Short mmCIF file of C-alpha atoms in Angstrom, two decimals:
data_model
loop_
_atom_site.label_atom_id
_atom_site.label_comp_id
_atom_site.label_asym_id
_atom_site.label_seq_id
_atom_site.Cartn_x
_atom_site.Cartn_y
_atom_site.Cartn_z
CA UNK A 1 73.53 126.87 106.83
CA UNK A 2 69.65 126.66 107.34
CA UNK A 3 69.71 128.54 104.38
CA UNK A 4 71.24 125.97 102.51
CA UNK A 5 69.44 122.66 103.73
CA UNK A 6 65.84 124.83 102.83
CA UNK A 7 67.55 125.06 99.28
CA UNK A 8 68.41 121.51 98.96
CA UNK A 9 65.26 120.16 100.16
CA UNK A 10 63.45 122.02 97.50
CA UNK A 11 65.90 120.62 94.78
CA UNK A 12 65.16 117.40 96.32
CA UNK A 13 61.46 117.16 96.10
CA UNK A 14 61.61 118.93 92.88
CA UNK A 15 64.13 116.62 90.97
CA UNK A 16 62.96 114.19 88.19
CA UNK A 17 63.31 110.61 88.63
CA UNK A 18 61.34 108.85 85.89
CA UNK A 19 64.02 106.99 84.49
CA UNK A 20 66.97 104.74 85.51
CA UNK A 21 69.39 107.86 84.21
CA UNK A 22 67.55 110.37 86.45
CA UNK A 23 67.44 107.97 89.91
CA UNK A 24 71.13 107.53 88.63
CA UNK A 25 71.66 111.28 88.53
CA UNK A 26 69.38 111.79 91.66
CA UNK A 27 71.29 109.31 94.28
CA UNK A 28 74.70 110.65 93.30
CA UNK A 29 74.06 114.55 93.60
CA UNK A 30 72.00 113.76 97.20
CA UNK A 31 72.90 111.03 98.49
CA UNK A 32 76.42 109.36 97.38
CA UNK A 33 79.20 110.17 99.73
CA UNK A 34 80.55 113.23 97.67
CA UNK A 35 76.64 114.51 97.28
CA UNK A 36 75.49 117.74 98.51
CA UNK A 37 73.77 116.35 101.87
CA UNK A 38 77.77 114.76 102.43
CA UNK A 39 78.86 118.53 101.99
CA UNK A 40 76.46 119.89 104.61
CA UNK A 41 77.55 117.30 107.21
CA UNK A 42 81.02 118.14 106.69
CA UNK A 43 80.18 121.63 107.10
CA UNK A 44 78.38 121.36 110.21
CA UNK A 45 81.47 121.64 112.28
CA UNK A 46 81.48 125.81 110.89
CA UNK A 47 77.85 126.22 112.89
CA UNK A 48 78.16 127.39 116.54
CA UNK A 49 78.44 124.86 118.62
CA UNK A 50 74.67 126.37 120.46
CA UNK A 51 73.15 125.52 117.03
CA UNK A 52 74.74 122.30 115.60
CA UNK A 53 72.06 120.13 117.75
CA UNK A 54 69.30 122.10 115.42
CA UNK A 55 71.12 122.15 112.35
CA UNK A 56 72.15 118.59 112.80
CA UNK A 57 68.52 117.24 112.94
CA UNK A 58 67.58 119.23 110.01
CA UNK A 59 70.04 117.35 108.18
CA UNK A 60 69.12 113.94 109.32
CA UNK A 61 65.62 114.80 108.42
CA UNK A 62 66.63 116.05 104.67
CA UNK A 63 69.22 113.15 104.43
CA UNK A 64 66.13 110.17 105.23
CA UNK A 65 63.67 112.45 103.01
CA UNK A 66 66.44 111.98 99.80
CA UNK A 67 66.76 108.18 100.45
CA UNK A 68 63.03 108.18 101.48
CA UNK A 69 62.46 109.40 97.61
CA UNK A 70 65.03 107.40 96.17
CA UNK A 71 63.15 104.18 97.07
CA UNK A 72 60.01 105.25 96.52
CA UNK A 73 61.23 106.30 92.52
CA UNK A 74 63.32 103.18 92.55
CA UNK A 75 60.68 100.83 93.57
CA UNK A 76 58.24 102.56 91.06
CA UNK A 77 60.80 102.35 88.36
CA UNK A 78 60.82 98.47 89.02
CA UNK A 79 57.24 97.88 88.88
CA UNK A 80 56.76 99.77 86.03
CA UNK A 81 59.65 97.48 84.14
CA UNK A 82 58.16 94.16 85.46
CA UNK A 83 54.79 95.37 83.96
CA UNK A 84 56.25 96.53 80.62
CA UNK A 85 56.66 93.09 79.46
CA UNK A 86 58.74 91.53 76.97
CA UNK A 87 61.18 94.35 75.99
CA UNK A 88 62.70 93.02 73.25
CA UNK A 89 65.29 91.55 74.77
CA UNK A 90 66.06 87.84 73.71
CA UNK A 91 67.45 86.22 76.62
CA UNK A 92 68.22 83.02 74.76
CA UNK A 93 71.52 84.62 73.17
CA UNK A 94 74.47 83.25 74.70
CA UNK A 95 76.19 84.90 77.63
CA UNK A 96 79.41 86.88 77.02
CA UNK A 97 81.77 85.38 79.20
CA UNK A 98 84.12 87.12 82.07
CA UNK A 99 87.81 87.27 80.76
CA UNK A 100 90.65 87.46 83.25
CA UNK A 101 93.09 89.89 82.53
CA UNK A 102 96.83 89.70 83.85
CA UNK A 103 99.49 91.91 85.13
CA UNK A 104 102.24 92.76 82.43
CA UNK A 105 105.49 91.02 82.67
CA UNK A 106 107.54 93.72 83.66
CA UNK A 107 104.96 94.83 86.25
CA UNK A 108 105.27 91.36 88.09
CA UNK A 109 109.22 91.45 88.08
CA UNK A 110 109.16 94.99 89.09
CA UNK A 111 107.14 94.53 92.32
CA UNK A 112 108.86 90.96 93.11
CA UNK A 113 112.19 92.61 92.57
CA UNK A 114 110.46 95.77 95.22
CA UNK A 115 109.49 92.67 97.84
CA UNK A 116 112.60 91.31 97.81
CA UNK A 117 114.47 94.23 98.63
CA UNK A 118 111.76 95.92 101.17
CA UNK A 119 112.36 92.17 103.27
CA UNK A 120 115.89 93.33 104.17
CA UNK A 121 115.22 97.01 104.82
CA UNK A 122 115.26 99.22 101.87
CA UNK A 123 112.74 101.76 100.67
CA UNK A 124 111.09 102.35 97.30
CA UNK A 125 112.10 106.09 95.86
CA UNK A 126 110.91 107.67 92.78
CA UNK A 127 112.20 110.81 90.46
CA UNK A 128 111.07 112.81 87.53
CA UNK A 129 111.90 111.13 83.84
CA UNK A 130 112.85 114.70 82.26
CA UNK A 131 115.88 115.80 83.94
CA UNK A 132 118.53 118.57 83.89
CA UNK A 133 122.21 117.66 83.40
CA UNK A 134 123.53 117.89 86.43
CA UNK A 135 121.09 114.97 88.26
CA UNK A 136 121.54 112.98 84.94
CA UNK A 137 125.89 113.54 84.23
CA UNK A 138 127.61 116.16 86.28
CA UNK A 139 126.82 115.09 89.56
CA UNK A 140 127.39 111.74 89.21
CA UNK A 141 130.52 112.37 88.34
CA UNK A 142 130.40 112.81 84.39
CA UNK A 143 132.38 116.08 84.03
CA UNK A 144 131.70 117.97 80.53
CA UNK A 145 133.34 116.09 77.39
CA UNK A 146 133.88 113.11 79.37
CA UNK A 147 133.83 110.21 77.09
CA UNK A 148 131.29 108.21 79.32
CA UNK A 149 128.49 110.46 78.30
CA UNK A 150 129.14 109.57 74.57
CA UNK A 151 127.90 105.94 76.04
CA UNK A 152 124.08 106.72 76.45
CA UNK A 153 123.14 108.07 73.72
CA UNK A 154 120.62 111.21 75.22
CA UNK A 155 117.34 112.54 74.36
CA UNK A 156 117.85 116.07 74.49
CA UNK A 157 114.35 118.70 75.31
CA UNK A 158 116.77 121.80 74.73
CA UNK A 159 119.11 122.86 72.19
CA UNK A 160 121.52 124.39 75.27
CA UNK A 161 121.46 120.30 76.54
CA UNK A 162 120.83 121.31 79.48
CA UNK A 163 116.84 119.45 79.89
CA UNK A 164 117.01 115.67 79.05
CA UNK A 165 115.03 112.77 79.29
CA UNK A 166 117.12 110.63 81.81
CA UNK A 167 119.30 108.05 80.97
CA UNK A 168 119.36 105.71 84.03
CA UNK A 169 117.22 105.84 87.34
CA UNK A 170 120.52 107.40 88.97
CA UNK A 171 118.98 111.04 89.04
CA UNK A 172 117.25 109.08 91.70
CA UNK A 173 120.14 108.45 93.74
CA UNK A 174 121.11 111.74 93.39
CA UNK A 175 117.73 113.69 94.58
CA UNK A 176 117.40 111.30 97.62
CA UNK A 177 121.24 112.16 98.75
CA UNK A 178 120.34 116.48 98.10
CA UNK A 179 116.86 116.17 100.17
CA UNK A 180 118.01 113.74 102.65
CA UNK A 181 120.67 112.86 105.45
CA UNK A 182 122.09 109.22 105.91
CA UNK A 183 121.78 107.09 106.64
CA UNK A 184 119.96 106.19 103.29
CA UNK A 185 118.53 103.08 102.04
CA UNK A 186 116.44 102.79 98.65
CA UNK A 187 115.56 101.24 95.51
CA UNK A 188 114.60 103.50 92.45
CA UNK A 189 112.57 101.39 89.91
CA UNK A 190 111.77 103.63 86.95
CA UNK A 191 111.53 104.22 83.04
CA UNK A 192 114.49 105.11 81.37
CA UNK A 193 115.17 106.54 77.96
CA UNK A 194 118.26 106.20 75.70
CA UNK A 195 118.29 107.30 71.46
CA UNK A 196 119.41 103.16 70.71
CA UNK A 197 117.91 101.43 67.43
CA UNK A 198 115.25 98.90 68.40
CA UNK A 199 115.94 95.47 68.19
CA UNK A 200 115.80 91.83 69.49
CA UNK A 201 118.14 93.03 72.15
CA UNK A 202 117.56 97.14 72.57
CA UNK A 203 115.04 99.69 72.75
CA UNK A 204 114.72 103.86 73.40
CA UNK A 205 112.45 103.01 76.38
CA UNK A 206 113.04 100.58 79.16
CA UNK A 207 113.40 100.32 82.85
CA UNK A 208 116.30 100.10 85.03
CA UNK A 209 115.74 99.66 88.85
CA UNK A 210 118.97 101.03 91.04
CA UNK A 211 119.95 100.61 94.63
CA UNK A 212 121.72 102.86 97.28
CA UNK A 213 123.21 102.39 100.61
CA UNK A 214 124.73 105.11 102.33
CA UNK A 215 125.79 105.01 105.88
CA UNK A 216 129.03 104.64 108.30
CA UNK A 217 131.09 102.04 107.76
CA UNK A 218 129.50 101.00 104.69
CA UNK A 219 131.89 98.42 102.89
CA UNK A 220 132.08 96.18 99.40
CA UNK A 221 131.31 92.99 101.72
CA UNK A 222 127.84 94.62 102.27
CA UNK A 223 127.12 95.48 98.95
CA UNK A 224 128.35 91.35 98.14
CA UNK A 225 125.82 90.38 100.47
CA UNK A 226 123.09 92.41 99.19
CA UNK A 227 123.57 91.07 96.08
CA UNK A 228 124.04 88.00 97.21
CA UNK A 229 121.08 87.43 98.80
CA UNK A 230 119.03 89.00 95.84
CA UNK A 231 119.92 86.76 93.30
CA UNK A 232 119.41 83.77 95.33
CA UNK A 233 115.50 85.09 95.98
CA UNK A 234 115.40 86.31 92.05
CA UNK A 235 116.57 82.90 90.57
CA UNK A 236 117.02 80.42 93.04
CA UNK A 237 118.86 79.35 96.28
CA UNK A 238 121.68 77.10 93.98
CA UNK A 239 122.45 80.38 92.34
CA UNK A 240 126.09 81.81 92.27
CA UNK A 241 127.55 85.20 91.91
CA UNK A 242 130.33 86.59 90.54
CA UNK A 243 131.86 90.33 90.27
CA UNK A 244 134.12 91.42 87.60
CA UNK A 245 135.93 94.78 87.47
CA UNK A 246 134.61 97.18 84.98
CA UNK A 247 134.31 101.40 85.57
CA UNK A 248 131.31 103.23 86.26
CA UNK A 249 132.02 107.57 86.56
CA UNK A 250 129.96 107.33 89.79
CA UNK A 251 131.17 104.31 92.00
CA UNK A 252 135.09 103.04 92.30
CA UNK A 253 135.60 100.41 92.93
CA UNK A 254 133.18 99.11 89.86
CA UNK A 255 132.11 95.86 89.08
CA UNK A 256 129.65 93.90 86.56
CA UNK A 257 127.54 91.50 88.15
CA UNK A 258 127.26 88.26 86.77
CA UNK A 259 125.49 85.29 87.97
CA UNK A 260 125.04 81.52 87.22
CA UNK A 261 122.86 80.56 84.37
CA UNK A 262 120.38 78.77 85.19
CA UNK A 263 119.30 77.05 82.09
CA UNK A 264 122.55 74.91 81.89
CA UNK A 265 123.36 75.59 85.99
CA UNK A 266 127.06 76.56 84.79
CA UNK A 267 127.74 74.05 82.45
CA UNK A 268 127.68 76.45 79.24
CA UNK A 269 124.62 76.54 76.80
CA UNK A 270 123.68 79.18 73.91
CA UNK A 271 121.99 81.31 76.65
CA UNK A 272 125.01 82.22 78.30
CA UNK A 273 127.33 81.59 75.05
CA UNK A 274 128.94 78.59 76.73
CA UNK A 275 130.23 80.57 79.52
CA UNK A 276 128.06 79.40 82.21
CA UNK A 277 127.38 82.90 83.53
CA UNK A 278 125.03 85.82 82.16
CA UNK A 279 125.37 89.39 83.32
CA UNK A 280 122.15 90.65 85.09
CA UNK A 281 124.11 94.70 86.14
CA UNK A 282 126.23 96.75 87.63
CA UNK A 283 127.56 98.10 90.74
CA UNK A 284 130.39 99.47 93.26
CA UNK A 285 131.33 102.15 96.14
CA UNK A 286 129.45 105.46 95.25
CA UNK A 287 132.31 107.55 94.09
CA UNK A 288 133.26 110.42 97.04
CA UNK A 289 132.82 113.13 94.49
CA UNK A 290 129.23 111.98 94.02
CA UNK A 291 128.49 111.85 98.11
CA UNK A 292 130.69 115.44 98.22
CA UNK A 293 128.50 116.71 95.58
CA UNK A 294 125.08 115.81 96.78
CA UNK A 295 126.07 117.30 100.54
CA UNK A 296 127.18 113.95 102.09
CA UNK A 297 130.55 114.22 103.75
CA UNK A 298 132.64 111.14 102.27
CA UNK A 299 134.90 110.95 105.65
CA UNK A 300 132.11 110.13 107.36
CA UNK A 301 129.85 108.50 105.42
CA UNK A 302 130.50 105.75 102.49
CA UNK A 303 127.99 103.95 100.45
CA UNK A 304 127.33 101.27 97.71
CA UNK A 305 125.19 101.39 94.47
CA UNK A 306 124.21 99.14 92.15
CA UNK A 307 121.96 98.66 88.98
CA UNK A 308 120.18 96.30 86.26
CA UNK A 309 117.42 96.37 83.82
CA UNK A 310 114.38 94.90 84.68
CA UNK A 311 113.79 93.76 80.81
CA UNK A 312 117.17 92.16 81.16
CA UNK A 313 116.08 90.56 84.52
CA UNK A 314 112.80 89.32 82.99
CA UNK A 315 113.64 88.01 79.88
CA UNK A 316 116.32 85.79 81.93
CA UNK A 317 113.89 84.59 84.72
CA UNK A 318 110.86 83.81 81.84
CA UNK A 319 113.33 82.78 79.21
CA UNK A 320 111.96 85.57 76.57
CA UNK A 321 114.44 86.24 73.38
CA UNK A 322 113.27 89.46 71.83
CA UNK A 323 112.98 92.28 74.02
CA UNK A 324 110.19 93.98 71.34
CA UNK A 325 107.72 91.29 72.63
CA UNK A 326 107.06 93.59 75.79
CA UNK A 327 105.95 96.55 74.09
CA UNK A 328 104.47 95.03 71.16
CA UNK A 329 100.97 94.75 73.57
CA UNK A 330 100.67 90.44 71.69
CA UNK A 331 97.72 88.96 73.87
CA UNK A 332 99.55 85.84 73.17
CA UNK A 333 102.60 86.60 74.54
CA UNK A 334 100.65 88.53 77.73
CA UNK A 335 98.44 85.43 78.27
CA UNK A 336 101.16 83.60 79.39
CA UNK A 337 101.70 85.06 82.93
CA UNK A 338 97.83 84.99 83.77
CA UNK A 339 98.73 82.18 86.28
CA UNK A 340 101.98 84.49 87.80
CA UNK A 341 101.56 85.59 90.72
#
């Protein structure tokens, strides 16, 4: 260790420092936090505890000599500039002014969408985007050949199928259940891939954020609620929610979620095609299979899922129409959220 702090105040009183580059250099290998007197301090706790009084010293001395020099060079380096005179610099020119950037749309739905939900208890888990098949389809209930997989259309890594880019944030669901015991409570906000033509109203990347519940006694009212009192904090307290019954392989009962539109508050406009409702998801009871297959026993334990884009939810909360605008990187179009908070 004295070895060491002889060595480094050699390098010290032997470094360079005649320009701004070398002081630069200089303060960052000596005297910056991750600098070579930082390492000797955190090594002192190796010297015997008989010696550490010694050793410590010795490095308060070498740690005032560094900043000692520093200053010196640094105060040198200033006089020498003020005495240069004029550099060449024209100071007339006109300043370049500070420009504010903003968070992306999708960003600021994302985390308002991850407030909402941490207010009333849930968790924020993440997964892997390349998956296997059985996170992605067989575990959640998509046996092999069943016609549901034929509806998300897959980006395949291997020619056996068996490594895919994943299709919905549902893998998620399906980690947290294997590495975890209920009861369980979680969003999974994430990028999702599917092999769709882009357009006004589709593209091969977007994000989907899910939700799980698992627990005793876990019923469709709660999952009603839930959803309830997210779309009310999403889009406003006069907004109403409906469920229609649809199928999903991994929850029964299913259901779309639908809720009021509110650019015509129900009363039918081109937004909603006159119906006075747009769909925002989907959701329902996790299937038993799917809690049997991850290691949850479904006699004990039930749960509720549910899931929507976050495009989808953005483009209806800032009224966008072409869901190419968000990937398209248009400072116009980005400009307009500067003031979102």
């Amino acid at each position: 260790m004295v070895e060491n702090i002889q060595h480094v105040a050699q390098e010290i009183e032997a470094a360079p420092l005649t320009n701004a580059a070398e002081l630069e250099q200089f303060r960052i290998a000596y005297i910056g936090r991750k600098g070579r007197i930082a390492d000797l301090f955190d090594n002192l706790k190796q010297v015997a505890p008989e010696q550490r009084r010694e050793v410590g010293q010795q490095l308060n001395t070498l740690k005032n000599r560094a900043q000692e020099r520093f200053d010196q060079a640094q105060e040198q380096l200033a006089n020498s500039n003020d005495t240069a005179g004029d550099t060449g610099f024209d100071f007339t020119l006109p300043t370049i002014p500070n420009t504010l950037g903003t968070r992306h749309p999708l960003s600021l739905v994302r985390q308002e969408i991850v407030r909402i939900f941490e207010r009333i208890g849930f968790n924020v888990a993440e997964g892997p985007e390349m998956e296997d098949d059985w996170h992605n389809f067989s575990a959640l209930n998509f046996p092999e050949n069943h016609p549901a997989r034929e509806m998300q259309d897959t980006f395949f890594l291997s020619e056996d199928k068996e490594r895919l880019l994943r299709t919905h944030t549902s893998t998620v669901q399906v980690r947290l259940m294997e590495n975890n015991q209920p009861p369980l409570r979680s969003i999974m906000p994430g990028r999702v891939y599917r092999n769709e033509a882009i357009s006004a109203r589709a593209h091969m990347v977007f994000h989907q954020v899910e939700g799980l519940y698992v627990n005793k006694g876990v019923s469709f009212k709660d999952l009603k609620e839930t959803l309830y009192y997210f779309a009310k904090e999403m889009f406003g307290q006069d907004t109403q929610i409906r469920f229609r019954p649809s199928f999903f392989p991994f929850t029964e009962p299913s259901a779309e979620i639908d809720i009021t539109c509110f650019i015509c508050k129900g009363e039918g406009c081109n937004i909603c095609k006159g119906s006075g409702w747009v769909e925002i998801g989907g959701s329902g009871m996790v299937d038993p299979a799917v809690l049997q297959s991850s290691g949850i026993d479904p006699e004990v334990y039930s749960g509720f899922a549910f899931g929507m884009g976050i495009e989808r939810i953005t483009m209806l909360k800032y009224q966008i129409k072409d869901l190419r605008l968000f990937t398209e990187n248009d400072v116009r179009f980005l400009r307009q959220f500067e003031g979102v908070i």
